[in-house]
Coordinates of C-alpha atoms in Angstrom, one line a residue:
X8 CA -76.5 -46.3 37.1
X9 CA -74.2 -45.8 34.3
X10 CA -74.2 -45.0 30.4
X11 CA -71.3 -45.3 28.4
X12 CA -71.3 -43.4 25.4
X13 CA -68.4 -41.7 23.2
X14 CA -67.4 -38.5 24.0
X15 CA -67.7 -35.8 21.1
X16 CA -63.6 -35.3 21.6
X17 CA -60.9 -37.6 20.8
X18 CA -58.5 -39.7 22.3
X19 CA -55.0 -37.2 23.2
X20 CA -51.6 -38.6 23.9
X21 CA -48.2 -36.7 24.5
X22 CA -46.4 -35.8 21.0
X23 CA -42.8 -36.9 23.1
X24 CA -41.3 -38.6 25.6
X25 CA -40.3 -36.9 28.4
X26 CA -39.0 -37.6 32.0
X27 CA -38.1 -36.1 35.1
X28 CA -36.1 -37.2 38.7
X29 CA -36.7 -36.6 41.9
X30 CA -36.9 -37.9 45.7
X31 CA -40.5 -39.9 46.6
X32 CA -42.6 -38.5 49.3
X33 CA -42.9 -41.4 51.1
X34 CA -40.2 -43.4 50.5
X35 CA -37.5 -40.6 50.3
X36 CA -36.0 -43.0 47.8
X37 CA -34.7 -41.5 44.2
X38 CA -36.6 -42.2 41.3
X39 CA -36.7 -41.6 37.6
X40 CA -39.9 -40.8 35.7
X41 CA -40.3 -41.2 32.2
X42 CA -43.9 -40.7 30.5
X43 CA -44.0 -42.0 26.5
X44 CA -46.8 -42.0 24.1
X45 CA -49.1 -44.7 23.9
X46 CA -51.9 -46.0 21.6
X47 CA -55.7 -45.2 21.4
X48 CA -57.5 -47.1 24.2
X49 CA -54.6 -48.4 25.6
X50 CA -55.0 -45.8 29.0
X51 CA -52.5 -44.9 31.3
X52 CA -50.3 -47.9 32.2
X53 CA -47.0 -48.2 34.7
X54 CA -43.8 -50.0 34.0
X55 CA -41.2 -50.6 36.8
X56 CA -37.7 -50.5 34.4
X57 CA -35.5 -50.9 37.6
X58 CA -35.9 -53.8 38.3
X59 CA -36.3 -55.5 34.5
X60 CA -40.4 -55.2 34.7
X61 CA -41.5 -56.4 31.7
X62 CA -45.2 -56.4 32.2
X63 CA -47.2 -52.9 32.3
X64 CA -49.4 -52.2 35.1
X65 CA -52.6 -50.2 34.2
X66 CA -54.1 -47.4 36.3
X67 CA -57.0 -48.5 37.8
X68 CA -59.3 -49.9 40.5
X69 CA -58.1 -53.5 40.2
X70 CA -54.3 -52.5 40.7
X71 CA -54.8 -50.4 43.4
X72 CA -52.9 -52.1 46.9
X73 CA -53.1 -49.2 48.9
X74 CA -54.9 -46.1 49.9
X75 CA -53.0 -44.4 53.3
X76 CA -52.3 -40.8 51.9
X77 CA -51.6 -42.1 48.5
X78 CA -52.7 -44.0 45.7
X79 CA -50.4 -47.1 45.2
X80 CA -50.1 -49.5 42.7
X81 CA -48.5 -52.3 42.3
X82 CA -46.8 -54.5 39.5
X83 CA -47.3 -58.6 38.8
X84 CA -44.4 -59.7 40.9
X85 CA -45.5 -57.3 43.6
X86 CA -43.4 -54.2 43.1
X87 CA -44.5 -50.9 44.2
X88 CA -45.3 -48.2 41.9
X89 CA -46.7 -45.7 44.8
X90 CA -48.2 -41.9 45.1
X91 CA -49.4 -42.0 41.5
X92 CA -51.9 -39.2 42.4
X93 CA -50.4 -36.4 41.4
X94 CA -49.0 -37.5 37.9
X95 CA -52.7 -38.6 37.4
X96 CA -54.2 -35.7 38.2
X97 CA -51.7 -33.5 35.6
X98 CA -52.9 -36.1 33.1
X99 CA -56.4 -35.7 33.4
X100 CA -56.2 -31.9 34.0
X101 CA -54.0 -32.1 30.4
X102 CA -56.3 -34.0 28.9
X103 CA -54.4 -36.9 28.1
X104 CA -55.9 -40.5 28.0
X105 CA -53.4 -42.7 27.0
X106 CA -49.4 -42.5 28.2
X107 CA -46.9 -45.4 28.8
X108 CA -45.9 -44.4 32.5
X109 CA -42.2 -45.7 33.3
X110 CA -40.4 -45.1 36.7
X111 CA -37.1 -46.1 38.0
X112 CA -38.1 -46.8 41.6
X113 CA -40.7 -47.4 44.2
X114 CA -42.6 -44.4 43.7
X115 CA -43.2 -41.5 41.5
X116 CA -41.1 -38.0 42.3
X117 CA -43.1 -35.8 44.9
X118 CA -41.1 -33.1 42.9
X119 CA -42.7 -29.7 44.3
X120 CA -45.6 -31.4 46.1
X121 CA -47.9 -30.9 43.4
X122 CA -48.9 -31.7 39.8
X123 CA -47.7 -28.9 38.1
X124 CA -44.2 -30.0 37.8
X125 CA -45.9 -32.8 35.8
X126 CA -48.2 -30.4 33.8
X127 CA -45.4 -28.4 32.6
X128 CA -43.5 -32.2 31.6
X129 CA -46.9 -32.4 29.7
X130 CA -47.1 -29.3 27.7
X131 CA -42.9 -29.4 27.1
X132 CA -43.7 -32.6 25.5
X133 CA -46.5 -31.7 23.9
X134 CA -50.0 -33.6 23.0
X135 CA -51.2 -35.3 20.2
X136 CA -55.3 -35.9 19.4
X137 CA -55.5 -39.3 18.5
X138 CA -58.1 -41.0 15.7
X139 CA -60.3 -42.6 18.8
X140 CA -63.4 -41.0 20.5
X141 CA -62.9 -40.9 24.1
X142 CA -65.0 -42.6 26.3
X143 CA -67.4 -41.4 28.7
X144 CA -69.8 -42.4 31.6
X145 CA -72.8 -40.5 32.3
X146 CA -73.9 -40.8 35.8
X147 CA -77.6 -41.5 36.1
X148 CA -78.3 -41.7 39.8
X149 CA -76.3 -40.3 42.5
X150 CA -74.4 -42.4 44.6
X151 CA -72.7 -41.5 48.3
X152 CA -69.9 -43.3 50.6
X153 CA -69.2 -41.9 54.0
X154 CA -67.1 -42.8 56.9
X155 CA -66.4 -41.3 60.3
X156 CA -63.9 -38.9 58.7
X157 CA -65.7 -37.8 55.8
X158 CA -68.1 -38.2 53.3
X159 CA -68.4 -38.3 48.9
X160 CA -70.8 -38.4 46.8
X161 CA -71.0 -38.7 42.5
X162 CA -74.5 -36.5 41.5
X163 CA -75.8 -36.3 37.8
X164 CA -74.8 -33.6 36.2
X165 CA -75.0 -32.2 32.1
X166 CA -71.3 -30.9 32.9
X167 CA -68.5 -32.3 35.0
X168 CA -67.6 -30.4 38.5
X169 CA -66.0 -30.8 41.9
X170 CA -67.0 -29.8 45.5
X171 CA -64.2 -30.4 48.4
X172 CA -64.1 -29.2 51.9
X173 CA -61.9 -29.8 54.0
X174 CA -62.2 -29.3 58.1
X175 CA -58.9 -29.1 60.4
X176 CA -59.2 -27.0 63.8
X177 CA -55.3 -26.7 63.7
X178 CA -54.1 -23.4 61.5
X179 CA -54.0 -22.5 59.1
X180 CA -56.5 -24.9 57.5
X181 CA -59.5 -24.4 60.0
X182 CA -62.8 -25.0 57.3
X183 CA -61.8 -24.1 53.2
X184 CA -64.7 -25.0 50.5
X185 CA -64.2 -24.8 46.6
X186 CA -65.9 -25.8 43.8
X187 CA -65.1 -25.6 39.9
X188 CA -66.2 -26.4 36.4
X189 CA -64.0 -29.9 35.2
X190 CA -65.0 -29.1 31.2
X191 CA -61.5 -29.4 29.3
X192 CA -58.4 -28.1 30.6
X193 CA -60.0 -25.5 33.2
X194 CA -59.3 -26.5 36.4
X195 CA -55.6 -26.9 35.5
X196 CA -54.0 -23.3 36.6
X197 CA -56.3 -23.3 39.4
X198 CA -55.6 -26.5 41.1
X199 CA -52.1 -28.0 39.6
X200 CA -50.1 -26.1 41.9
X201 CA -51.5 -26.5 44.7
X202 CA -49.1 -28.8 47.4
X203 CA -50.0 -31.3 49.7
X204 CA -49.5 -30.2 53.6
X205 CA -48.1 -31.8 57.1
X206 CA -48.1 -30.7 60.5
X207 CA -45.0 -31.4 61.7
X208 CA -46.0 -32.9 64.8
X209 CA -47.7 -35.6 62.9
X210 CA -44.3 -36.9 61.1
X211 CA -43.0 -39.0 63.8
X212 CA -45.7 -41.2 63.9
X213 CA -46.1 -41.3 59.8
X214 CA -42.5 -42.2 59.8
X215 CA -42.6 -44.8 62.0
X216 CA -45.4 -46.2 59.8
X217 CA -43.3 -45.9 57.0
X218 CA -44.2 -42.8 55.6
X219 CA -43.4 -39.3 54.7
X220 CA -39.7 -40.5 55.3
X221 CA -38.8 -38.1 51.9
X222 CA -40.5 -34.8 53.5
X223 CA -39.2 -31.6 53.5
X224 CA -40.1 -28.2 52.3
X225 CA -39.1 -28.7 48.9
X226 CA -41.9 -31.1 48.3
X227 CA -44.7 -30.4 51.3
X228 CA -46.4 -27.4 52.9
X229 CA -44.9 -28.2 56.3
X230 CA -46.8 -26.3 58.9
X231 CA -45.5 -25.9 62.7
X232 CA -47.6 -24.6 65.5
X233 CA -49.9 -22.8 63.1
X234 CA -47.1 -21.6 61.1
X235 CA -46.3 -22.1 57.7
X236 CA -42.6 -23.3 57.0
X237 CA -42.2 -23.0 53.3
X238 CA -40.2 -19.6 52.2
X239 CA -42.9 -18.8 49.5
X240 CA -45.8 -19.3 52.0
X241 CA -48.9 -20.4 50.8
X242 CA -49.5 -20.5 47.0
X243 CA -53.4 -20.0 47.2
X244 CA -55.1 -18.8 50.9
X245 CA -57.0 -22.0 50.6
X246 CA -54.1 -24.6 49.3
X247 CA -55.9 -27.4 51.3
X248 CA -58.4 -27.5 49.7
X249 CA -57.4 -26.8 46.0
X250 CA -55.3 -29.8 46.9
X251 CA -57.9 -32.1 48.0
X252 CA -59.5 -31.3 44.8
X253 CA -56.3 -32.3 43.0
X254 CA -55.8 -35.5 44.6
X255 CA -59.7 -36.2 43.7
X256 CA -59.2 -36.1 40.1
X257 CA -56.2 -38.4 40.0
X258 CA -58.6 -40.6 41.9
X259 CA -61.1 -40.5 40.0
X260 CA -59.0 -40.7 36.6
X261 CA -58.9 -44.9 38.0
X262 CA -61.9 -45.3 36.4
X263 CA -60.5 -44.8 32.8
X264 CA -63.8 -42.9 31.6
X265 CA -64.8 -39.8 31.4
X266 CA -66.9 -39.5 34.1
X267 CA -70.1 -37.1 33.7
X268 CA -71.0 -36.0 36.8
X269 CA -71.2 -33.8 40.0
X270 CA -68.2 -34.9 43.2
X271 CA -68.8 -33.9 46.5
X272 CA -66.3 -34.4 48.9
X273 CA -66.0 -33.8 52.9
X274 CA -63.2 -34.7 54.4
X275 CA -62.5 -37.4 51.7
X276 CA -59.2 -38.9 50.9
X277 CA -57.9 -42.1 48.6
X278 CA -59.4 -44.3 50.3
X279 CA -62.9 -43.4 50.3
X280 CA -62.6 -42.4 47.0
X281 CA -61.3 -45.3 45.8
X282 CA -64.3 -47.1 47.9
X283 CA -66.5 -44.9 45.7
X284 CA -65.5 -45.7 42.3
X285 CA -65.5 -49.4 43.6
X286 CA -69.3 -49.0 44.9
X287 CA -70.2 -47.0 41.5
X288 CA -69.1 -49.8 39.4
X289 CA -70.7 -52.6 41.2
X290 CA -73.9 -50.6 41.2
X291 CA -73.8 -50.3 37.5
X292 CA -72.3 -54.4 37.1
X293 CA -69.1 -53.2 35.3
X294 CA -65.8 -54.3 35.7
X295 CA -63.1 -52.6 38.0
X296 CA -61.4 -51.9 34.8
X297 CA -64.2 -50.9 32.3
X298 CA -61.8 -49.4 29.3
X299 CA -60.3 -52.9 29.0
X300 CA -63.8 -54.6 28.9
X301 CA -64.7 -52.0 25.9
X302 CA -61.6 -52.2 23.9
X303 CA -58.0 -53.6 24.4
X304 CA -55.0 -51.7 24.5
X305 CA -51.1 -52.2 24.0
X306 CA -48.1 -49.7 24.7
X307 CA -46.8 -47.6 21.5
X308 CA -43.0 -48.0 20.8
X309 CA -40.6 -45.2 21.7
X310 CA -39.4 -43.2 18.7
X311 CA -37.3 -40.5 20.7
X312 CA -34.8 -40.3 23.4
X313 CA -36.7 -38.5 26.3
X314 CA -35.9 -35.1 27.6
X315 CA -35.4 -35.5 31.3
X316 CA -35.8 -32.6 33.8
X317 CA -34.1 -33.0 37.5
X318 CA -36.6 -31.7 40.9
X319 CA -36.6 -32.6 44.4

């Protein structure tokens, strides 16, 4: 089901510390992001440093407490570390495989609603390649979860690509498709700046679930009655989508590999994907955390005081 093999690139990390604030989508509660260097192998890990976390919590399958329109985490005495999507995505789209993740709150800055806020944190701080082949997975047989809202699938494939669609009868989404090359950095001007989206008739009901209580404009593509909110419009006449794509390769950056193959998704969100990466690895009788089964890992120290960059 799958091969792991060593990449013919190596192992990146940032060259700096860097950070940011901002307001959580979810939450609406104020938190502090600060992203450090970290070793070869060691992948990305979390750290709560509010509330005198001492243990790190790594990015993957087995950490994962909740799917329901974000990825969430969560530490050993419970803590939340929520909607780490995003900051994964920028990560992957950067190229960086191993970073010391430290936030000052339940949940990561939804900044602009997108990743590239967290790109640009990336390439102010700068990358570092690293004296450590990556690791890959090559997908040998294809594999497909579905539910009554969607579908995805992982295909073998000689180069790494994504499919989304996305299906919403309300406007202005009605039925976007895309599909891209995921080789290197590629995808990263194409999809980082693409924002996640709400009807506003749907918030009520979120909110009194306990979500999108930090929502406004300055973070969402809010859309009322078939009308866009947002000053600036859309950023890309198919945002949805482009998003969905985004929020796909933050998911699928859980699995800590490089992951050589074809995604499909319809209509798929965390939690499906999440159910896919789970299936995958059962299928091919790996751990839900298959980077810590090949080699271990431990946080670098910090050498420099981070710089830190204020949004939402």
């Amino acid at each position: 089901m799958l091969r792991i093999i060593d990449d013919l690139t190596m192992q990146r990390t940032l060259r700096h510390s860097i950070g940011c604030v901002g307001v959580g989508l979810h939450t609406g509660a104020r938190s502090a992001l600060t992203l450090h260097p970290a070793e070869p192998d060691t992948g990305i890990v979390f750290r709560r440093s509010d509330a005198g976390g001492h243990h790190a919590v790594r990015a993957n399958l087995v950490n994962v407490t909740d799917t329901d329109l974000c990825t969430a985490l969560a530490d050993a005495q419970g803590r939340p570390i929520a909607s780490i999507e995003h900051l994964m995505a920028a990560l992957a789209l950067c190229g960086i495989d191993n970073c010391s993740v430290e936030l000052a709150g339940p949940e990561v800055p939804a900044m602009d609603g997108s990743a590239q806020p967290f790109v640009f944190l990336i390439e102010c701080a700068g990358t570092l390649e690293q004296d450590r082949p990556r690791r890959a997975a090559r997908l040998e047989r294809p594999i497909e979860v579905a539910s009554s809202g969607g579908l995805c699938r992982l295909i073998p494939a000689e180069k790494r690509s994504l499919h989304c669609r996305v299906e919403d009868d309300r406007r202005p989404v009605g039925i976007q498709e895309l599909a891209l090359a995921f080789e290197d950095e590629g995808p990263r001007h194409e999809l980082a700046a693409a924002r996640g989206h709400h009807f506003t008739d749907d918030l009520e009901a979120l909110e009194a679930r306990g979500l999108a209580r930090g929502v406004s404009t300055k973070n969402t593509l809010l859309v009322e009655e078939g009308t866009v909110l947002n000053e600036e419009g859309l950023r890309f006449p198919d945002e949805m989508v482009r998003h969905r794509m985004l929020d796909a390769i933050g998911d699928l950056a859980l699995l800590g590999l490089r992951l050589q193959a074809r995604y499909v998704g319809v209509g798929a969100g965390h939690a499906l994907n999440r159910k896919l990466l789970r299936n995958l690895l059962d299928a091919a009788m790996l751990p839900y955390d298959p980077i810590m089964a090949l080699a271990g890992g431990s946080i670098s120290p910090v050498a420099d005081e981070p710089l830190m960059i204020a949004g939402g």
